Amino acid sequence: MKRFSLITRLGKTDTANVTVLQRDSSVHELDFFDDDNRLAYGLGQALDQLASLGLTTPETAIDLALLAGLVNAADTRVSRDINAQGGWTREIDLYLPVNDSSLWSAQADHVGKMLRFLTGDRWRLFFRARPKGASSLSVATDKLPLHGLDEVSLFSGGLDSLIAAIDSLTEGTHPLFVSHYWDAETAKAQSYLLERLETKFGDEAFKSMRVRLGFDRNALDTGQTEDTQRGRSFLFYALASLAAASFGKKTTVNVPENGLIALNVPLDPLRFGALSTRTAHPHFMASMQRLLDGLGLRVSLNNPYRHRTKGEMTEDCADKAYLRTIVGSSMSCSSPAKARYKGLSPRHCGYCVPCLIRRASLEAGLGSVDPTLYTVEDLSAQTLRSDRAEGEHVRSFQMMVARLRERPELAGILVHKPGPLIDAPAEIPAYAEVFRRGVLEVASILDDVTVEPG
């Protein structure tokens, strides 16, 4: 077990002596400035995109994005297998220069607890004043502010964010879509869908901010990699907040996620805690909202689909005819690149949890042939094994379906397993019901699938 200490630098003149709390930790420095003394790793480009819209970003929002970038660096370059307790929990200290160190230090404990809930790791945060020459990181703009943008909405390129975009644009809302990408498949899906939406609704219907942010071995010299990336969710929210805070008014950030995935109740006892993602879990969203409020950022988080299943989102889409023409290009799979191991081009695997929910939702909502390319095209065409990837999650879903069919009231208990729902007690019955409906929705595509124990 080894603790890591990551120190952020802002340019070559940032030579302040930073004393780490734990002397025997593995210390690594990460300079967020490029050779032109501008923010690197996609953050500078994000500020440029906002400036091109005539928007000026508050320094505190930039600090939030810097922190999220540092969290992402630690999350992707510190291996759980090598360093974690029980193969999961890592210990990571972050040292960050910010515009207002007093403001951020008051939030340090809260951020540490929020990140622990999100990733399952132990985080400690330490803040210092920015160095001279980096007191202002906002990009100046000579353009008039772009009026008419109503809200910010996360746009991942997945089915939920696509439906949310169609709903919003059909209703006449003018959103700013915010996307993050690192891998090629995510980038391709986002780019293509945004082009199609622009063709359908017009180039003045919305604006978009796409941020390529990630850290390879040349950026952070730990010599390690990690694929679980539970901290990536914090980066999504920080980038959206970066944009929303630039509006200069109270602005809503929509986080479109169906209720089943938002809760992400473990389907079996082996997937407790942070093994299941918590991107849109109500407790994480409430914790993030408390941070935004504590920092004085006028940003309001909202998941408008939290009480709907993915199938219900599809069924209720404001333009289902258009959705049918474009849905095949959305990307839901957790790891589309693994199709290459079977000699296929990147595509949905068809058997991970997001793919199973996607397949069921399209059958429930569109009632037509699913245009998605899957590695496993027909789950019922063969006998699957529970000890192999193709059958693991299918079997887990089948077991949960059997439990809820026998005892529907279990839904009210199981929704508490991923994390506390104390932030919205009045919504607990609705969360329990959407979980039950969501599981039974998936059952419709699994009743004829055979899985043998491994």
mmCIF file of N, CA and C in Angstrom, residues 298-380:
data_model
loop_
_atom_site.group_PDB
_atom_site.id
_atom_site.type_symbol
_atom_site.label_atom_id
_atom_site.label_comp_id
_atom_site.label_asym_id
_atom_site.label_seq_id
_atom_site.Cartn_x
_atom_site.Cartn_y
_atom_site.Cartn_z
ATOM 1 N N ARG A 298 -22.880 30.151 -9.402
ATOM 2 C CA ARG A 298 -24.336 30.158 -9.619
ATOM 3 C C ARG A 298 -24.722 29.104 -10.655
ATOM 4 N N VAL A 299 -24.590 27.860 -10.228
ATOM 5 C CA VAL A 299 -24.850 26.707 -11.088
ATOM 6 C C VAL A 299 -25.780 25.757 -10.353
ATOM 7 N N SER A 300 -26.817 25.297 -11.038
ATOM 8 C CA SER A 300 -27.802 24.386 -10.449
ATOM 9 C C SER A 300 -27.823 23.082 -11.231
ATOM 10 N N LEU A 301 -27.576 21.957 -10.555
ATOM 11 C CA LEU A 301 -27.543 20.643 -11.196
ATOM 12 C C LEU A 301 -28.921 20.012 -11.204
ATOM 13 N N ASN A 302 -29.247 19.336 -12.311
ATOM 14 C CA ASN A 302 -30.571 18.732 -12.433
ATOM 15 C C ASN A 302 -30.499 17.504 -13.328
ATOM 16 N N ASN A 303 -31.121 16.408 -12.881
ATOM 17 C CA ASN A 303 -31.303 15.233 -13.738
ATOM 18 C C ASN A 303 -32.796 15.089 -14.021
ATOM 19 N N PRO A 304 -33.253 15.561 -15.163
ATOM 20 C CA PRO A 304 -34.694 15.561 -15.441
ATOM 21 C C PRO A 304 -35.271 14.172 -15.704
ATOM 22 N N TYR A 305 -34.408 13.174 -15.878
ATOM 23 C CA TYR A 305 -34.888 11.818 -16.214
ATOM 24 C C TYR A 305 -34.677 10.822 -15.073
ATOM 25 N N ARG A 306 -34.442 11.318 -13.871
ATOM 26 C CA ARG A 306 -34.082 10.440 -12.758
ATOM 27 C C ARG A 306 -35.191 9.471 -12.370
ATOM 28 N N HIS A 307 -36.450 9.784 -12.711
ATOM 29 C CA HIS A 307 -37.560 8.902 -12.343
ATOM 30 C C HIS A 307 -38.102 8.138 -13.547
ATOM 31 N N ARG A 308 -37.312 8.080 -14.620
ATOM 32 C CA ARG A 308 -37.731 7.342 -15.804
ATOM 33 C C ARG A 308 -36.726 6.255 -16.147
ATOM 34 N N THR A 309 -37.197 5.158 -16.713
ATOM 35 C CA THR A 309 -36.297 4.138 -17.238
ATOM 36 C C THR A 309 -35.790 4.595 -18.602
ATOM 37 N N LYS A 310 -34.783 3.912 -19.106
ATOM 38 C CA LYS A 310 -34.255 4.253 -20.425
ATOM 39 C C LYS A 310 -35.307 3.984 -21.505
ATOM 40 N N GLY A 311 -36.078 2.906 -21.327
ATOM 41 C CA GLY A 311 -37.148 2.616 -22.274
ATOM 42 C C GLY A 311 -38.224 3.685 -22.275
ATOM 43 N N GLU A 312 -38.546 4.205 -21.096
ATOM 44 C CA GLU A 312 -39.533 5.280 -21.005
ATOM 45 C C GLU A 312 -39.004 6.560 -21.636
ATOM 46 N N MET A 313 -37.701 6.824 -21.482
ATOM 47 C CA MET A 313 -37.101 7.972 -22.147
ATOM 48 C C MET A 313 -37.225 7.826 -23.661
ATOM 49 N N THR A 314 -36.959 6.621 -24.160
ATOM 50 C CA THR A 314 -37.054 6.370 -25.591
ATOM 51 C C THR A 314 -38.488 6.499 -26.084
ATOM 52 N N GLU A 315 -39.412 5.919 -25.336
ATOM 53 C CA GLU A 315 -40.831 5.964 -25.704
ATOM 54 C C GLU A 315 -41.355 7.391 -25.734
ATOM 55 N N ASP A 316 -40.904 8.212 -24.784
ATOM 56 C CA ASP A 316 -41.412 9.578 -24.647
ATOM 57 C C ASP A 316 -40.598 10.605 -25.425
ATOM 58 N N CYS A 317 -39.600 10.167 -26.181
ATOM 59 C CA CYS A 317 -38.762 11.106 -26.925
ATOM 60 C C CYS A 317 -39.638 12.030 -27.782
ATOM 61 N N ALA A 318 -39.296 13.296 -27.800
ATOM 62 C CA ALA A 318 -40.117 14.304 -28.481
ATOM 63 C C ALA A 318 -40.173 14.108 -29.997
ATOM 64 N N ASP A 319 -39.212 13.376 -30.556
ATOM 65 C CA ASP A 319 -39.231 13.106 -32.002
ATOM 66 C C ASP A 319 -38.693 11.696 -32.228
ATOM 67 N N LYS A 320 -39.565 10.697 -32.016
ATOM 68 C CA LYS A 320 -39.136 9.306 -32.130
ATOM 69 C C LYS A 320 -38.757 8.939 -33.560
ATOM 70 N N ALA A 321 -39.427 9.520 -34.528
ATOM 71 C CA ALA A 321 -39.099 9.220 -35.924
ATOM 72 C C ALA A 321 -37.661 9.619 -36.226
ATOM 73 N N TYR A 322 -37.264 10.788 -35.741
ATOM 74 C CA TYR A 322 -35.887 11.233 -35.951
ATOM 75 C C TYR A 322 -34.919 10.382 -35.142
ATOM 76 N N LEU A 323 -35.290 10.029 -33.919
ATOM 77 C CA LEU A 323 -34.433 9.193 -33.079
ATOM 78 C C LEU A 323 -34.105 7.877 -33.782
ATOM 79 N N ARG A 324 -35.101 7.293 -34.447
ATOM 80 C CA ARG A 324 -34.868 6.028 -35.158
ATOM 81 C C ARG A 324 -33.756 6.157 -36.208
ATOM 82 N N THR A 325 -33.674 7.314 -36.842
ATOM 83 C CA THR A 325 -32.699 7.489 -37.916
ATOM 84 C C THR A 325 -31.284 7.699 -37.407
ATOM 85 N N ILE A 326 -31.130 8.060 -36.144
ATOM 86 C CA ILE A 326 -29.825 8.479 -35.625
ATOM 87 C C ILE A 326 -29.333 7.617 -34.467
ATOM 88 N N VAL A 327 -30.219 6.826 -33.867
ATOM 89 C CA VAL A 327 -29.887 6.126 -32.628
ATOM 90 C C VAL A 327 -28.729 5.151 -32.797
ATOM 91 N N GLY A 328 -28.578 4.559 -33.970
ATOM 92 C CA GLY A 328 -27.514 3.591 -34.177
ATOM 93 C C GLY A 328 -26.125 4.168 -34.046
ATOM 94 N N SER A 329 -26.011 5.481 -34.128
ATOM 95 C CA SER A 329 -24.705 6.139 -34.039
ATOM 96 C C SER A 329 -24.366 6.587 -32.624
ATOM 97 N N SER A 330 -25.297 6.455 -31.675
ATOM 98 C CA SER A 330 -24.999 6.791 -30.286
ATOM 99 C C SER A 330 -24.167 5.668 -29.672
ATOM 100 N N MET A 331 -23.436 5.975 -28.609
ATOM 101 C CA MET A 331 -22.525 5.007 -28.012
ATOM 102 C C MET A 331 -22.836 4.831 -26.525
ATOM 103 N N SER A 332 -23.257 3.623 -26.152
ATOM 104 C CA SER A 332 -23.589 3.317 -24.764
ATOM 105 C C SER A 332 -22.599 2.369 -24.115
ATOM 106 N N CYS A 333 -21.874 1.595 -24.900
ATOM 107 C CA CYS A 333 -21.038 0.510 -24.382
ATOM 108 C C CYS A 333 -19.907 1.033 -23.501
ATOM 109 N N SER A 334 -19.579 0.278 -22.466
ATOM 110 C CA SER A 334 -18.513 0.672 -21.551
ATOM 111 C C SER A 334 -17.130 0.476 -22.162
ATOM 112 N N SER A 335 -16.994 -0.413 -23.151
ATOM 113 C CA SER A 335 -15.679 -0.650 -23.771
ATOM 114 C C SER A 335 -15.833 -1.173 -25.191
ATOM 115 N N PRO A 336 -16.189 -0.294 -26.124
ATOM 116 C CA PRO A 336 -16.419 -0.733 -27.502
ATOM 117 C C PRO A 336 -15.173 -1.250 -28.205
ATOM 118 N N ALA A 337 -13.992 -0.829 -27.757
ATOM 119 C CA ALA A 337 -12.759 -1.224 -28.442
ATOM 120 C C ALA A 337 -12.458 -2.709 -28.289
ATOM 121 N N LYS A 338 -13.050 -3.378 -27.295
ATOM 122 C CA LYS A 338 -12.714 -4.792 -27.082
ATOM 123 C C LYS A 338 -13.216 -5.679 -28.213
ATOM 124 N N ALA A 339 -14.043 -5.159 -29.113
ATOM 125 C CA ALA A 339 -14.478 -5.939 -30.275
ATOM 126 C C ALA A 339 -13.297 -6.306 -31.163
ATOM 127 N N ARG A 340 -12.214 -5.536 -31.063
ATOM 128 C CA ARG A 340 -11.032 -5.814 -31.891
ATOM 129 C C ARG A 340 -10.436 -7.183 -31.585
ATOM 130 N N TYR A 341 -10.628 -7.665 -30.355
ATOM 131 C CA TYR A 341 -10.099 -8.987 -30.002
ATOM 132 C C TYR A 341 -10.771 -10.100 -30.798
ATOM 133 N N LYS A 342 -11.922 -9.797 -31.374
ATOM 134 C CA LYS A 342 -12.623 -10.771 -32.201
ATOM 135 C C LYS A 342 -12.522 -10.425 -33.686
ATOM 136 N N GLY A 343 -11.591 -9.538 -33.998
ATOM 137 C CA GLY A 343 -11.368 -9.177 -35.380
ATOM 138 C C GLY A 343 -12.431 -8.269 -35.955
ATOM 139 N N LEU A 344 -13.187 -7.567 -35.084
ATOM 140 C CA LEU A 344 -14.264 -6.692 -35.524
ATOM 141 C C LEU A 344 -13.893 -5.237 -35.288
ATOM 142 N N SER A 345 -14.532 -4.351 -36.008
ATOM 143 C CA SER A 345 -14.346 -2.926 -35.766
ATOM 144 C C SER A 345 -14.982 -2.567 -34.422
ATOM 145 N N PRO A 346 -14.553 -1.466 -33.796
ATOM 146 C CA PRO A 346 -15.145 -1.080 -32.514
ATOM 147 C C PRO A 346 -16.654 -0.956 -32.603
ATOM 148 N N ARG A 347 -17.340 -1.494 -31.603
ATOM 149 C CA ARG A 347 -18.803 -1.499 -31.574
ATOM 150 C C ARG A 347 -19.282 -1.854 -30.178
ATOM 151 N N HIS A 348 -20.593 -1.780 -29.959
ATOM 152 C CA HIS A 348 -21.164 -2.192 -28.686
ATOM 153 C C HIS A 348 -20.920 -3.692 -28.476
ATOM 154 N N CYS A 349 -20.540 -4.067 -27.260
ATOM 155 C CA CYS A 349 -20.335 -5.493 -27.006
ATOM 156 C C CYS A 349 -21.666 -6.241 -26.992
ATOM 157 N N GLY A 350 -22.706 -5.601 -26.428
ATOM 158 C CA GLY A 350 -24.022 -6.228 -26.395
ATOM 159 C C GLY A 350 -24.340 -6.941 -25.109
ATOM 160 N N TYR A 351 -23.351 -7.072 -24.203
ATOM 161 C CA TYR A 351 -23.600 -7.862 -22.993
ATOM 162 C C TYR A 351 -23.153 -7.188 -21.689
ATOM 163 N N CYS A 352 -22.520 -6.006 -21.751
ATOM 164 C CA CYS A 352 -22.230 -5.287 -20.510
ATOM 165 C C CYS A 352 -23.530 -4.660 -19.994
ATOM 166 N N VAL A 353 -23.513 -4.166 -18.778
ATOM 167 C CA VAL A 353 -24.735 -3.605 -18.183
ATOM 168 C C VAL A 353 -25.319 -2.472 -19.036
ATOM 169 N N PRO A 354 -24.517 -1.471 -19.471
ATOM 170 C CA PRO A 354 -25.105 -0.420 -20.317
ATOM 171 C C PRO A 354 -25.685 -0.955 -21.613
ATOM 172 N N CYS A 355 -25.037 -1.953 -22.215
ATOM 173 C CA CYS A 355 -25.546 -2.515 -23.469
ATOM 174 C C CYS A 355 -26.864 -3.247 -23.255
ATOM 175 N N LEU A 356 -26.973 -3.996 -22.170
ATOM 176 C CA LEU A 356 -28.216 -4.721 -21.893
ATOM 177 C C LEU A 356 -29.374 -3.749 -21.679
ATOM 178 N N ILE A 357 -29.109 -2.674 -20.935
ATOM 179 C CA ILE A 357 -30.153 -1.676 -20.697
ATOM 180 C C ILE A 357 -30.513 -0.973 -22.008
ATOM 181 N N ARG A 358 -29.526 -0.695 -22.831
ATOM 182 C CA ARG A 358 -29.771 -0.073 -24.128
ATOM 183 C C ARG A 358 -30.653 -0.966 -25.006
ATOM 184 N N ARG A 359 -30.298 -2.254 -25.118
ATOM 185 C CA ARG A 359 -31.056 -3.173 -25.957
ATOM 186 C C ARG A 359 -32.515 -3.227 -25.512
ATOM 187 N N ALA A 360 -32.721 -3.319 -24.198
ATOM 188 C CA ALA A 360 -34.083 -3.399 -23.679
ATOM 189 C C ALA A 360 -34.841 -2.110 -23.923
ATOM 190 N N SER A 361 -34.172 -0.974 -23.787
ATOM 191 C CA SER A 361 -34.852 0.317 -23.942
ATOM 192 C C SER A 361 -35.290 0.543 -25.385
ATOM 193 N N LEU A 362 -34.467 0.142 -26.346
ATOM 194 C CA LEU A 362 -34.841 0.327 -27.747
ATOM 195 C C LEU A 362 -35.996 -0.589 -28.126
ATOM 196 N N GLU A 363 -35.993 -1.792 -27.564
ATOM 197 C CA GLU A 363 -37.131 -2.683 -27.824
ATOM 198 C C GLU A 363 -38.401 -2.133 -27.198
ATOM 199 N N ALA A 364 -38.283 -1.601 -25.975
ATOM 200 C CA ALA A 364 -39.457 -1.076 -25.278
ATOM 201 C C ALA A 364 -39.943 0.230 -25.886
ATOM 202 N N GLY A 365 -39.025 1.093 -26.302
ATOM 203 C CA GLY A 365 -39.405 2.429 -26.733
ATOM 204 C C GLY A 365 -39.642 2.601 -28.208
ATOM 205 N N LEU A 366 -38.897 1.864 -29.031
ATOM 206 C CA LEU A 366 -39.025 2.026 -30.477
ATOM 207 C C LEU A 366 -39.780 0.881 -31.126
ATOM 208 N N GLY A 367 -39.728 -0.288 -30.495
ATOM 209 C CA GLY A 367 -40.481 -1.424 -31.014
ATOM 210 C C GLY A 367 -40.093 -1.809 -32.426
ATOM 211 N N SER A 368 -38.846 -1.569 -32.790
ATOM 212 C CA SER A 368 -38.390 -1.886 -34.141
ATOM 213 C C SER A 368 -37.050 -2.595 -34.059
ATOM 214 N N VAL A 369 -36.521 -2.981 -35.204
ATOM 215 C CA VAL A 369 -35.226 -3.648 -35.237
ATOM 216 C C VAL A 369 -34.151 -2.694 -34.717
ATOM 217 N N ASP A 370 -33.354 -3.160 -33.790
ATOM 218 C CA ASP A 370 -32.291 -2.356 -33.207
ATOM 219 C C ASP A 370 -31.176 -2.163 -34.244
ATOM 220 N N PRO A 371 -30.875 -0.917 -34.645
ATOM 221 C CA PRO A 371 -29.847 -0.700 -35.669
ATOM 222 C C PRO A 371 -28.423 -0.751 -35.135
ATOM 223 N N THR A 372 -28.253 -0.977 -33.826
ATOM 224 C CA THR A 372 -26.925 -0.961 -33.216
ATOM 225 C C THR A 372 -26.109 -2.177 -33.636
ATOM 226 N N LEU A 373 -24.832 -1.967 -33.918
ATOM 227 C CA LEU A 373 -23.914 -3.076 -34.165
ATOM 228 C C LEU A 373 -23.433 -3.630 -32.830
ATOM 229 N N TYR A 374 -23.631 -4.934 -32.605
ATOM 230 C CA TYR A 374 -23.200 -5.594 -31.379
ATOM 231 C C TYR A 374 -22.190 -6.686 -31.702
ATOM 232 N N THR A 375 -21.217 -6.873 -30.828
ATOM 233 C CA THR A 375 -20.296 -7.996 -30.975
ATOM 234 C C THR A 375 -21.053 -9.313 -30.865
ATOM 235 N N VAL A 376 -21.921 -9.405 -29.857
ATOM 236 C CA VAL A 376 -22.827 -10.555 -29.725
ATOM 237 C C VAL A 376 -24.197 -10.081 -30.196
ATOM 238 N N GLU A 377 -24.551 -10.432 -31.406
ATOM 239 C CA GLU A 377 -25.771 -9.896 -32.013
ATOM 240 C C GLU A 377 -27.034 -10.466 -31.384
ATOM 241 N N ASP A 378 -27.024 -11.768 -31.063
ATOM 242 C CA ASP A 378 -28.219 -12.426 -30.529
ATOM 243 C C ASP A 378 -27.841 -13.168 -29.251
ATOM 244 N N LEU A 379 -28.281 -12.654 -28.112
ATOM 245 C CA LEU A 379 -27.932 -13.256 -26.830
ATOM 246 C C LEU A 379 -28.529 -14.649 -26.650
ATOM 247 N N SER A 380 -29.647 -14.899 -27.306
ATOM 248 C CA SER A 380 -30.335 -16.177 -27.129
ATOM 249 C C SER A 380 -29.915 -17.239 -28.142
#
